[in-house]
XYZ file of C-alpha atoms in Angstrom:
773
model
C 19.229 23.455 93.519
C 21.671 20.701 94.316
C 21.198 17.449 92.507
C 20.642 15.573 95.752
C 17.343 17.489 96.004
C 16.317 16.450 92.508
C 13.389 14.347 93.703
C 11.829 17.466 95.211
C 12.369 19.264 91.955
C 10.774 16.412 89.990
C 7.793 16.286 92.358
C 7.276 20.045 92.176
C 7.623 20.084 88.395
C 5.140 17.263 87.755
C 2.815 18.534 90.487
C 2.841 21.985 88.907
C 2.196 20.370 85.534
C -0.835 18.694 87.125
C -2.028 21.999 88.495
C -1.479 23.558 85.097
C -3.414 20.802 83.336
C -6.256 21.045 85.864
C -6.395 24.819 85.565
C -6.417 24.491 81.779
C -9.344 22.060 81.991
C -11.119 24.368 84.439
C -10.698 27.313 82.099
C -11.834 25.207 79.162
C -14.951 24.112 81.032
C -15.544 27.681 82.190
C -15.200 28.843 78.600
C -17.709 26.169 77.569
C -20.188 27.309 80.241
C -19.737 30.924 79.198
C -20.152 29.961 75.567
C -23.306 28.033 76.431
C -24.632 31.021 78.352
C -23.906 33.264 75.394
C -25.570 30.844 72.986
C -28.692 30.570 75.180
C -28.885 34.361 75.432
C -28.506 34.729 71.685
C -31.218 32.115 71.103
C -33.567 33.860 73.520
C -32.905 37.175 71.787
C -33.600 35.634 68.382
C -36.906 34.168 69.575
C -37.968 37.465 71.114
C -37.042 39.286 67.934
C -39.003 36.741 65.893
C -42.080 37.280 68.092
C -41.876 41.075 67.690
C -41.408 40.627 63.948
C -44.563 38.480 63.967
C -46.437 41.291 65.725
C -45.333 43.842 63.179
C -46.187 41.511 60.333
C -49.709 41.020 61.679
C -50.105 44.768 62.141
C -49.042 45.553 58.580
C -51.483 42.889 57.377
C -54.349 44.649 59.158
C -53.254 47.971 57.681
C -53.227 46.410 54.207
C -56.672 44.912 54.863
C -58.195 48.284 55.688
C -56.356 49.949 52.831
C -57.539 47.423 50.276
C -61.268 47.577 51.131
C -63.308 49.817 48.830
C -65.768 50.820 51.506
C -65.740 51.201 55.212
C -64.749 48.077 57.165
C -67.454 46.958 59.542
C -66.752 45.865 63.088
C -67.740 42.277 62.447
C -65.641 42.099 59.327
C -62.629 43.541 61.205
C -63.105 41.119 64.091
C -63.280 38.095 61.814
C -60.184 39.158 59.906
C -58.255 39.855 63.103
C -59.357 36.605 64.691
C -58.178 34.600 61.686
C -54.938 36.576 61.410
C -53.731 36.766 64.992
C -51.400 33.934 65.975
C -49.773 35.756 68.884
C -51.739 35.742 72.129
C -52.070 38.840 74.314
C -52.198 41.341 71.425
C -55.068 43.822 70.955
C -55.725 45.580 67.632
C -57.401 48.869 66.863
C -58.078 51.190 63.993
C -58.380 54.939 64.567
C -60.045 56.592 61.560
C -59.023 60.027 60.316
C -61.838 62.578 60.824
C -61.738 66.276 60.006
C -63.710 68.590 62.328
C -66.491 69.184 59.779
C -67.245 65.467 59.714
C -67.315 65.010 63.489
C -71.110 65.270 63.936
C -71.848 63.018 60.999
C -69.340 60.413 62.326
C -70.900 60.431 65.796
C -74.433 59.892 64.448
C -73.204 57.050 62.275
C -71.389 55.318 65.162
C -74.391 55.643 67.461
C -76.357 53.593 64.987
C -73.623 51.057 64.309
C -72.813 50.557 67.995
C -76.459 50.856 69.140
C -75.235 53.393 71.655
C -77.225 56.646 71.597
C -74.672 58.242 73.916
C -71.628 57.600 71.728
C -69.350 60.565 71.218
C -65.704 61.281 70.585
C -63.721 61.753 73.767
C -61.904 63.371 75.416
C -64.099 66.391 74.779
C -62.858 69.407 72.924
C -62.825 70.826 69.478
C -59.800 69.902 67.362
C -59.121 70.372 63.663
C -58.564 66.631 63.224
C -59.596 63.529 65.090
C -58.441 59.928 65.176
C -61.189 58.196 67.174
C -60.938 54.447 67.837
C -63.360 52.989 65.348
C -62.489 49.286 65.245
C -61.079 47.177 68.132
C -60.209 43.541 68.661
C -60.607 41.825 71.066
C -61.115 44.766 73.530
C -64.117 46.934 72.573
C -64.315 49.289 75.531
C -62.666 52.546 74.386
C -64.696 53.228 71.167
C -64.474 56.855 70.190
C -61.263 57.606 72.075
C -59.391 60.246 70.115
C -55.692 59.312 69.944
C -54.931 62.835 68.710
C -55.979 64.269 72.043
C -53.298 65.505 74.385
C -54.339 62.898 76.928
C -53.174 60.044 74.705
C -49.874 58.834 76.085
C -48.452 57.650 72.782
C -49.266 60.760 70.792
C -45.614 60.994 69.739
C -45.766 57.617 67.989
C -48.911 58.665 66.131
C -47.239 61.765 64.750
C -44.082 59.751 63.946
C -45.960 57.004 62.085
C -48.087 59.562 60.152
C -45.087 61.662 59.128
C -42.624 58.814 58.410
C -45.101 56.601 56.559
C -43.582 53.753 58.611
C -44.229 51.603 61.609
C -43.573 53.278 64.970
C -43.314 51.789 68.452
C -44.070 53.481 71.725
C -41.894 53.634 74.758
C -43.096 51.394 77.614
C -46.280 52.933 78.988
C -49.380 52.044 80.954
C -52.537 51.464 78.907
C -53.094 54.669 76.923
C -56.837 54.649 77.343
C -56.836 55.792 80.981
C -60.595 56.392 81.175
C -61.103 52.721 80.397
C -58.348 50.944 82.335
C -55.979 52.309 84.953
C -52.643 50.492 85.281
C -49.691 52.197 86.901
C -47.018 49.745 85.581
C -45.362 50.885 82.316
C -45.176 47.491 80.588
C -47.321 48.053 77.493
C -45.937 48.602 74.006
C -48.038 50.112 71.215
C -47.140 49.536 67.576
C -48.636 52.119 65.216
C -48.851 51.834 61.424
C -50.260 54.606 59.162
C -52.906 53.817 56.512
C -52.579 55.854 53.321
C -55.105 55.298 50.506
C -54.446 55.457 46.792
C -56.261 58.108 44.759
C -58.956 55.804 43.474
C -60.041 54.891 47.011
C -60.154 58.365 48.444
C -63.616 59.037 46.954
C -65.136 56.369 49.175
C -63.252 57.086 52.424
C -62.239 60.062 54.470
C -58.588 61.114 54.051
C -56.539 64.221 54.424
C -54.951 65.965 51.504
C -52.199 63.355 51.097
C -54.407 60.283 51.496
C -53.943 59.662 55.240
C -56.922 57.510 56.327
C -55.994 56.568 59.866
C -53.770 54.603 62.238
C -53.762 50.832 62.747
C -52.384 49.941 66.158
C -51.429 46.870 68.146
C -50.715 46.974 71.835
C -49.458 44.195 74.017
C -48.130 43.596 77.493
C -44.442 42.606 77.740
C -45.313 39.736 80.081
C -47.733 38.332 77.536
C -44.941 38.591 74.934
C -42.567 36.697 77.219
C -45.229 34.095 78.005
C -45.362 33.487 74.250
C -41.513 33.251 73.910
C -40.328 31.807 77.240
C -41.703 28.246 76.880
C -39.193 27.619 74.070
C -36.308 28.869 76.223
C -34.425 26.813 78.840
C -35.574 27.339 82.387
C -31.922 27.789 83.417
C -31.896 31.308 81.938
C -32.426 34.581 83.792
C -33.266 37.640 81.705
C -34.205 41.297 81.939
C -35.367 43.722 79.240
C -35.028 47.491 79.048
C -35.938 50.173 76.533
C -32.703 52.102 75.976
C -33.848 54.481 73.277
C -33.360 57.401 75.653
C -30.552 58.302 78.029
C -32.225 56.606 80.972
C -33.130 52.937 80.381
C -36.711 51.888 81.201
C -36.765 48.356 82.588
C -39.660 46.365 81.221
C -39.199 43.060 82.983
C -36.710 41.213 85.218
C -37.018 37.465 85.788
C -34.968 37.760 89.003
C -35.101 40.033 92.013
C -32.127 41.996 90.711
C -29.279 40.703 92.905
C -28.204 38.185 90.261
C -26.963 41.001 88.012
C -24.550 42.474 90.529
C -21.750 40.044 89.584
C -21.612 41.414 86.066
C -21.235 37.933 84.547
C -24.014 38.146 81.973
C -24.503 38.542 78.241
C -25.996 41.675 76.701
C -27.863 41.741 73.398
C -29.645 44.505 71.518
C -32.615 44.430 69.164
C -34.662 47.033 67.291
C -38.432 47.358 67.724
C -39.623 49.686 64.974
C -38.014 53.003 65.937
C -37.083 51.858 69.482
C -33.895 50.133 70.848
C -34.215 47.340 73.381
C -31.496 45.841 75.567
C -31.668 42.220 76.698
C -29.415 40.835 79.488
C -29.217 37.074 79.987
C -27.343 34.744 82.316
C -27.597 31.270 83.800
C -29.968 30.975 86.668
C -27.408 28.902 88.597
C -23.691 29.551 89.302
C -20.987 28.517 86.861
C -19.713 25.926 89.356
C -23.127 24.258 89.337
C -23.307 24.043 85.541
C -19.745 22.888 84.766
C -18.404 19.342 84.541
C -15.349 19.597 86.774
C -14.576 15.899 87.201
C -11.946 15.765 84.372
C -10.003 18.603 85.992
C -10.089 16.882 89.397
C -9.055 13.555 87.863
C -6.160 15.238 85.984
C -4.935 16.777 89.220
C -5.108 13.439 91.064
C -3.367 11.560 88.226
C -0.532 14.087 87.995
C -0.134 14.046 91.767
C 0.194 10.259 91.699
C 2.714 10.459 88.853
C 4.647 13.140 90.755
C 4.845 10.924 93.837
C 5.998 7.938 91.776
C 8.626 9.890 89.819
C 9.819 11.591 92.992
C 10.314 8.221 94.659
C 12.084 6.796 91.614
C 14.278 9.912 91.265
C 15.177 9.720 94.936
C 16.216 6.113 94.518
C 18.191 6.965 91.358
C 19.771 9.946 93.118
C 20.982 7.796 95.998
C 22.513 5.357 93.525
C 24.088 8.213 91.610
C 25.616 9.826 94.679
C 26.923 6.498 95.851
C 28.691 6.073 92.516
C 29.721 9.739 92.576
C 31.331 9.334 95.978
C 33.325 6.425 94.638
C 34.347 8.425 91.583
C 35.174 11.478 93.698
C 37.365 9.335 95.874
C 39.231 8.172 92.796
C 39.376 11.758 91.499
C 40.610 13.169 94.791
C 43.026 10.369 95.624
C 45.591 9.142 93.118
C 45.233 5.392 92.761
C 48.924 4.792 92.106
C 50.490 6.776 94.954
C 47.650 7.157 97.464
C 48.325 10.911 97.522
C 45.961 13.721 96.589
C 45.290 13.830 92.872
C 46.237 16.785 90.711
C 42.640 17.982 90.668
C 42.179 17.694 94.426
C 45.455 19.280 95.414
C 44.787 22.247 93.117
C 41.395 22.629 94.786
C 43.091 22.361 98.198
C 45.652 24.950 97.135
C 42.870 27.411 96.353
C 41.364 26.806 99.801
C 44.723 27.298 101.520
C 45.239 30.544 99.599
C 41.920 31.764 100.987
C 43.004 30.822 104.531
C 46.390 32.521 104.122
C 44.743 35.661 102.816
C 42.381 35.695 105.786
C 45.029 34.903 108.440
C 47.908 36.819 106.781
C 50.141 33.771 106.393
C 52.686 32.633 103.830
C 52.188 29.540 101.696
C 55.071 27.637 100.106
C 54.339 25.645 96.966
C 57.007 23.002 96.220
C 57.195 20.929 93.061
C 59.426 17.899 93.502
C 60.578 16.331 90.230
C 62.541 13.066 90.173
C 65.850 13.136 88.287
C 66.385 10.642 85.436
C 63.163 8.763 86.220
C 62.757 8.040 82.506
C 66.004 6.030 82.631
C 64.529 3.680 85.241
C 61.320 3.323 83.247
C 63.248 2.502 80.081
C 65.644 0.127 81.862
C 63.232 -1.831 84.076
C 59.780 -1.131 82.653
C 56.842 0.991 83.708
C 55.652 -1.471 86.330
C 58.906 -1.030 88.306
C 58.667 2.718 87.678
C 55.152 2.813 89.141
C 56.248 0.897 92.230
C 59.169 3.291 92.657
C 56.736 6.217 92.539
C 54.643 4.523 95.219
C 57.737 4.097 97.403
C 58.678 7.754 96.920
C 55.132 8.746 97.934
C 55.345 6.746 101.150
C 58.712 8.283 101.971
C 57.316 11.779 101.403
C 54.493 11.058 103.843
C 56.975 9.855 106.449
C 59.446 12.743 106.277
C 57.159 15.782 105.791
C 55.259 17.467 108.671
C 51.717 16.326 109.427
C 50.248 19.641 108.279
C 51.891 19.374 104.859
C 49.595 18.695 101.914
C 51.132 16.255 99.443
C 49.811 15.527 95.956
C 50.838 13.699 92.827
C 50.853 15.791 89.645
C 51.563 12.946 87.245
C 54.683 11.655 85.540
C 57.494 11.982 88.095
C 56.300 15.236 89.723
C 54.870 15.784 93.216
C 53.350 18.898 94.783
C 53.870 19.822 98.442
C 52.054 22.670 100.197
C 53.456 24.134 103.433
C 51.794 26.970 105.340
C 54.247 29.340 107.055
C 53.382 31.647 109.935
C 56.357 33.987 109.392
C 56.990 35.776 106.101
C 60.731 35.759 106.886
C 60.849 32.001 107.493
C 62.730 31.181 104.298
C 65.718 29.506 106.110
C 63.338 26.809 107.350
C 62.233 26.206 103.751
C 65.875 25.826 102.745
C 66.267 23.185 105.460
C 63.061 21.408 104.354
C 64.145 21.387 100.701
C 67.659 20.175 101.504
C 66.313 17.471 103.803
C 63.815 16.347 101.175
C 66.479 16.017 98.501
C 68.757 14.114 100.877
C 66.126 11.625 102.092
C 64.395 11.126 98.739
C 67.776 10.339 97.169
C 68.389 7.361 99.466
C 68.119 3.858 98.018
C 64.799 2.086 97.345
C 64.227 -1.659 97.295
C 61.696 -2.547 94.598
C 61.006 -6.116 93.459
C 64.441 -7.272 94.609
C 66.162 -4.319 92.925
C 68.100 -1.567 94.661
C 67.251 1.676 92.903
C 68.731 5.107 93.449
C 67.078 8.275 92.238
C 67.540 11.934 93.024
C 65.153 14.858 92.841
C 65.049 18.570 92.080
C 62.753 21.015 93.854
C 61.205 24.306 92.757
C 59.553 26.635 95.263
C 57.087 29.505 94.771
C 55.832 31.584 97.707
C 52.378 33.073 98.257
C 51.579 35.918 98.037
C 54.863 37.314 96.746
C 55.050 35.193 93.591
C 51.489 34.096 92.952
C 48.043 34.769 94.364
C 46.185 31.871 92.765
C 46.761 28.151 92.348
C 47.530 28.256 88.634
C 50.169 30.960 89.016
C 51.849 29.336 92.023
C 52.098 25.931 90.334
C 53.347 27.515 87.113
C 56.023 29.498 88.957
C 57.099 26.506 91.026
C 57.370 24.534 87.793
C 59.651 27.249 86.361
C 61.762 27.053 89.508
C 62.177 23.269 89.302
C 63.137 23.616 85.655
C 65.805 26.095 86.723
C 66.983 23.667 89.423
C 67.426 20.958 86.791
C 69.281 23.408 84.590
C 71.665 24.117 87.463
C 72.671 20.472 87.612
C 69.774 18.631 89.297
C 69.656 17.315 92.885
C 69.140 20.879 94.104
C 66.354 23.362 94.779
C 65.564 26.800 93.498
C 63.213 29.569 94.621
C 61.125 31.322 92.013
C 61.832 35.026 91.730
C 60.534 37.843 89.599
C 63.536 37.808 87.275
C 62.894 34.168 86.439
C 59.328 34.994 85.511
C 60.421 37.844 83.298
C 63.025 35.596 81.680
C 60.499 32.873 80.979
C 58.038 35.454 79.677
C 60.723 36.775 77.331
C 61.536 33.243 76.211
C 57.874 32.656 75.365
C 57.782 35.966 73.533
C 60.937 35.072 71.624
C 59.476 31.707 70.620
C 56.249 33.330 69.395
C 57.996 36.063 67.465
C 60.554 33.608 66.032
C 57.767 31.446 64.603
C 56.239 34.539 63.057
C 59.616 35.663 61.698
C 59.920 32.356 59.827
C 56.626 33.102 58.072
C 57.218 36.800 57.425
C 60.906 36.582 56.447
C 62.066 38.535 59.460
C 65.315 36.567 59.571
C 68.486 37.185 57.600
C 71.706 35.276 56.902
C 75.065 37.035 57.322
C 78.380 35.542 56.297
C 81.685 35.883 58.186
C 84.921 35.111 56.253
C 87.400 32.471 57.439
C 91.048 33.338 56.691
C 94.129 31.205 56.079
C 96.475 32.365 58.832
C 99.581 31.903 56.629
C 98.443 33.497 53.347
C 95.725 35.662 54.961
C 93.438 34.804 52.046
C 89.728 34.028 52.473
C 89.248 30.262 52.354
C 85.633 30.029 53.495
C 82.658 31.791 55.117
C 80.355 30.801 57.948
C 76.607 31.418 57.636
C 75.417 33.229 60.747
C 71.756 33.839 61.551
C 70.673 37.393 62.398
C 67.268 38.487 63.682
C 65.993 42.052 63.952
C 62.437 41.976 65.371
C 60.030 44.941 65.327
C 58.987 44.340 68.923
C 62.058 42.707 70.500
C 64.716 44.560 68.555
C 67.982 42.767 67.748
C 67.988 39.307 69.342
C 71.293 37.472 69.677
C 71.602 33.912 68.321
C 73.056 32.988 71.710
C 69.622 33.820 73.150
C 67.167 32.559 70.573
C 68.980 29.424 69.306
C 68.723 27.582 72.703
C 65.031 28.543 72.886
C 64.510 27.244 69.372
C 66.173 23.952 70.331
C 63.988 23.585 73.446
C 60.710 24.348 71.670
C 61.299 22.457 68.421
C 61.471 25.628 66.314
C 65.055 24.659 65.477
C 63.812 22.203 62.841
C 61.966 24.664 60.569
C 64.661 27.230 61.407
C 67.408 24.852 60.245
C 65.495 24.097 57.042
C 65.201 27.835 56.414
C 68.969 28.375 56.904
C 69.903 25.624 54.432
C 67.375 26.917 51.877
C 68.607 30.511 52.164
C 72.276 29.546 52.038
C 71.774 27.544 48.834
C 69.698 30.347 47.315
C 72.465 32.888 48.009
C 75.120 30.586 46.545
C 73.037 30.331 43.374
C 72.545 34.114 43.192
C 76.276 34.746 43.635
C 77.081 32.277 40.880
C 74.643 34.066 38.569
C 76.307 37.404 39.437
C 79.775 35.939 38.689
C 80.951 36.260 42.293
C 83.218 33.490 43.535
C 82.538 32.622 47.157
C 84.551 30.031 49.076
C 82.772 27.085 50.757
C 79.982 28.112 53.123
C 79.880 26.537 56.581
C 76.388 25.923 58.024
C 75.787 25.021 61.650
C 73.607 21.952 62.057
C 71.804 21.163 65.314
C 71.541 17.754 66.896
C 67.772 17.751 66.339
C 68.276 18.216 62.595
C 70.784 15.381 62.312
C 68.433 13.033 64.182
C 65.743 13.455 61.545
C 65.503 10.492 59.200
C 64.833 12.834 56.276
C 67.913 15.030 56.817
C 70.002 13.444 54.060
C 67.103 13.229 51.528
C 66.309 16.903 52.136
C 69.983 17.839 51.686
C 70.157 15.926 48.404
C 66.925 17.567 47.260
C 68.334 21.046 47.881
C 71.619 20.253 46.122
C 69.656 19.084 43.104
C 67.179 21.982 43.221
C 69.859 24.693 43.207
C 72.481 22.694 41.278
C 75.074 23.302 43.986
C 78.440 21.543 44.061
C 78.656 19.662 47.403
C 82.280 20.760 47.749
C 81.073 24.345 48.216
C 79.326 23.333 51.421
C 80.600 22.651 54.945
C 78.504 21.350 57.845
C 79.471 22.124 61.414
C 78.180 19.838 64.186
C 78.656 20.019 67.957
C 80.149 17.264 70.092
C 76.867 16.675 71.939
C 75.267 14.826 68.998
C 78.192 12.428 68.901
C 77.739 11.603 72.578
C 73.906 11.196 72.416
C 73.655 8.931 69.379
C 77.141 8.068 68.182
C 76.371 5.016 66.032
C 73.554 6.399 63.817
C 75.258 9.805 63.689
C 78.524 8.300 62.524
C 76.841 6.546 59.597
C 75.029 9.727 58.571
C 78.260 11.758 58.651
C 80.023 9.166 56.503
C 77.259 9.412 53.882
C 77.456 13.196 53.888
C 81.262 13.078 53.548
C 80.990 10.747 50.538
C 78.976 13.472 48.767
C 81.997 15.780 48.972
C 80.622 17.948 51.792
C 83.264 19.000 54.330
C 82.580 18.280 58.036
C 83.756 20.238 61.056
C 83.464 19.748 64.832
C 82.189 23.025 66.272
C 82.994 24.355 69.777
C 85.630 21.688 70.352
C 86.765 21.436 73.959
C 83.559 22.751 75.581
C 81.674 19.442 75.641
C 82.455 15.855 76.472
C 85.481 15.703 74.221
C 86.386 12.222 73.068
C 89.292 11.295 70.841
C 87.633 8.174 69.461
C 85.241 9.969 67.088
C 88.112 12.180 65.864
C 89.865 9.011 64.815
C 86.910 7.087 63.376
C 84.728 9.771 61.756
C 85.428 11.631 58.471
C 85.904 15.136 59.888
C 87.966 17.679 58.001
C 88.137 20.486 60.530
C 88.306 21.003 64.261
C 86.979 24.375 65.415
C 88.357 25.752 68.688
C 85.694 27.559 70.701
C 86.273 31.287 71.199
C 86.200 30.852 74.966
C 89.796 29.583 74.701
C 90.867 32.227 72.168
C 89.512 35.151 74.185
C 92.100 34.749 77.014
C 94.835 32.950 75.068
C 97.364 35.776 75.567
C 96.672 36.408 79.274
C 95.901 32.835 80.430
C 98.740 30.317 80.018
C 96.348 27.386 80.599
C 94.135 28.490 77.715
C 97.225 28.898 75.570
C 98.435 25.420 76.479
C 95.008 23.850 75.739
C 94.787 25.660 72.417
C 98.297 24.537 71.447
C 97.426 20.957 72.397
C 94.229 20.988 70.295
C 96.151 22.329 67.284
C 98.792 19.643 67.638
C 96.152 16.924 68.120
C 94.277 18.057 65.021
C 97.385 18.059 62.869
C 98.395 14.619 64.086
C 94.964 13.372 62.970
C 95.307 15.116 59.586
C 92.622 17.689 60.527
C 92.778 21.372 59.886
C 92.235 23.575 62.936
C 90.006 26.674 62.919
C 90.177 29.278 65.662
C 87.123 31.521 66.043
C 86.771 34.801 67.897
C 90.142 36.389 66.917
C 89.885 40.058 67.764
C 93.492 41.374 68.029
C 96.921 40.936 66.481
C 98.486 39.335 69.582
C 95.993 36.465 69.379
C 96.793 36.060 65.675
C 100.558 35.961 66.241
C 100.254 33.330 68.985
C 97.950 31.143 66.869
C 100.359 31.418 63.946
C 103.121 30.289 66.273
C 100.994 27.298 67.319
C 100.525 26.414 63.647
C 96.746 27.026 63.580
C 95.470 26.784 60.016
C 92.412 29.041 59.771
C 91.182 32.008 61.743
C 87.843 33.766 62.062
C 86.862 36.937 63.906
C 86.415 40.700 63.895
C 90.166 41.154 63.335
C 89.583 40.048 59.743
C 85.966 40.946 59.060
C 82.586 41.146 60.677
C 79.684 39.109 59.327
C 78.513 40.509 55.967
C 75.068 40.779 54.504
C 74.352 38.715 51.399
C 74.036 41.846 49.256
C 77.440 43.228 50.329
C 79.457 40.076 49.785
C 80.533 41.159 46.277
C 82.031 44.414 47.585
C 83.913 42.977 50.582
C 87.714 43.479 50.110
C 88.516 39.894 51.024
C 85.978 38.502 48.528
C 87.112 40.989 45.885
C 90.753 39.928 46.434
C 89.709 36.277 46.230
C 87.947 36.850 42.889
C 90.899 38.826 41.497
C 93.328 36.104 42.479
C 91.107 33.476 40.912
C 91.038 35.534 37.705
C 94.856 35.700 37.630
C 95.092 31.963 38.209
C 92.827 31.320 35.229
C 94.948 33.609 32.982
C 98.116 31.756 33.890
C-alpha cells in the first residue's frame, strides 16, 4: 500500500484491533458463562448425589436396626424407628422377612393376629421353596404379605443381587412394584435393597437360611420427590434431565424442559453411581448465553477503539499531507540539480531507464553522451569555486539553447554532463558526429562570468543503445570510458565507445587486480640488463627492469602494466618493492663475492612527489648497508615540468648522497635545456625510438648526434638504449656516444644468473687483475 493511503491503513489496523479486543472480551464472557453453567451443573450433581447417599445411609441404618434386635421387630417399633430416622421426604421403607416353605402356615397365622386381619395371606399365590413377604412397612402399609420373591415382582433382579452380593442394590427405573396395590404406568420409581444377615448368636431367635440371610430391607422413592428435595437449593436458571444409563438404551427419568432445549448440544454432562446403577445428568442454563452474559465491556471496547481509529486516521492523514508536501519539495531538489537547473544524476539515470524501455518497445536507438569540460580544475584553482559554479551554470544554459527540444540533459556532478538523444534510424551515426562536433564548437566559445572572460573546451564520449549497453549503468559506464579515451586523444574531441574499448578497459582492470595480488604473492621479478662502454665494450652498469609472469594473464609487458599502475596508484607500492628488491640483490651479490656495477632504477613521478621518498631511500641504504655510489636513479622529463622547484631540491639532496642521476627517455617529452644546466644530472638517456631508425632515418641520426653533442657540452655522459645491430653501434661510436644498452650486448638477466653472465664474469676478472697490480 502506498504511503499516501496510510491513514486508511491506520484506521483498519486500529479498527481491527478493536474488533479483536471486543471478540476477546466476548469469548472471555462466553467462557465465564460456560464455566458458570458447568459449576451449576456440578453443584446440582453433588446435591443429588448427597441426597441419594442420604437415602442409602438411612436404609443401611434400618437394616442394622433389624439385625441388632434380639427378637422380632414389631410394626409399631419399626414405624417409630423409621419416623425418627427418616429425614428425606417421599421415601417409603419396607422389610421383607425370609420364610422357608415349611414356616409359611405358621407365619400367616401369626400375621393374622398381629394385623387383626383374618384374611391375611402371602400373595401372589403359589407354592415356592422360599418367601420374602413384606412384613414391615413405613409409611405405606397396604401391600402386607406381598412376596418379593414371586415372579410378578418387578425388581426381583435387585433382590437376588443384594442377597448374593451382600451389598446394597438399586433397581432400574420402574413403576411401583406392588401392582395389586397401586397401578402407575410411569417408570419413575427407584428401589434400594439391602440384605440383612444375622450373626450366629441371633439365628436361634429369628428365621434365616443356612448362611444367616434374614430378609431384605428396602426403600423406594419417586424421582420427582427426590428432585423436590434437591431442587430448592439449586438456581432456578438451570435445566436438567436424568437418565439411567446402566444398560445400552438410556431410560430417561425426568426432564425439566420439553426436550427442545437439548437439541443445541450446549450442555454439561455428569455421571453418578447409585448402588450398582449408573445415572447420567445433563444440565444447562434455562436462558440463552446472550441473556446471561455481560456484554457491555465488549461493546464499549469496540466503540473506544473505533473512536481511536477515527482520531488516528485523521491525524495520520494530516501528517501524510505534510509529509508529501515536504517530499515533493525534496523530490524536486533530488530531480533537479540546484546549481545548474538540469536533471540531477539520480533523475536522469531514472529517465535513462525509462527511455531504454521506450526504445526497446519502439525499436529505436538511444545515444548516451557524457560531456566533460577540459581543464575545469584550472579555473576552479585560479578563480575559486564560486566562479567555477557560475561557469557550470552558464554551460548548462548554453546546452539547453543548442540541443534539440527532445534531448534530455542532466548534470552528473563535477564538470560532467549527460545528454540523451533518441534516434529513429540505427544508421544515423553521421548526425551524431555533427551533434558532437557542434557541441564541442559552441561549448568552447567564451563565457562572461563576474566580469571575467573565460574559455573552456570539452570532450565527449558516446555510447549507443542497444549495441553497447542495454541498461542505464552500462551505457553511462561505457560513455564514461569513451570520454576518457577522447581526453587521452588530446581533448576537445569526441569518441564513440566500441567493443574493443570495453575489452581493453576490462583487461586494464584485470591487470590492476592481478598486479596488486602479485605484489602480495611475489609474482614479480627483477631482471637486470647490462650497460656497456661503447669504447672499451666493458660493462659499466646495469638497469633494473621489472618482469611479470602471471598465472592467468601470462607474460605482461611493463609497457602495458606500468601506465596502469601509474593511473591507479599501484605505482607507489610497486616502486617501493623495486627499490627493496634491488637493494636485497645487491647485498646477496656482495655476500657471494660478485662485483656488479651500479644499478639504475627507474623512478616514477608519483614516487618523487612523496614527502617520504628521501627518508625511505636513506632507510634502505642503512638497512642493507649499500654504498650510494652503487645506485643510479632514472627520472623522466615529465616530473621536471610538473613540479620543477620541489623536484630540483630533492634531486640535489639525492646527488649529495653520491647517487648518480639520469634523465630517461630524453627527447620524447617537453625537453628543456634549463634543467640540464641547473640540475645535478650525470647521464642523459636517449630514447630507443630514435635509435631504432638511426641508420635509415637521417633526421633521427641528426637528432641523436645533436643530443650527444649537447650532453658532452654540459659535461653529461650519454646513454643510448635499444641497440640491436652493429650498424647502430658503429654510428653511435662515430657520434661519440658514451654508453650503450640493448640486445646487441645482452638481454635482461635474472638475478640468479648474473654471476654467470660473460660480461659480469669479465668485469670481475678485470677487477681481480686490477687489485693484483
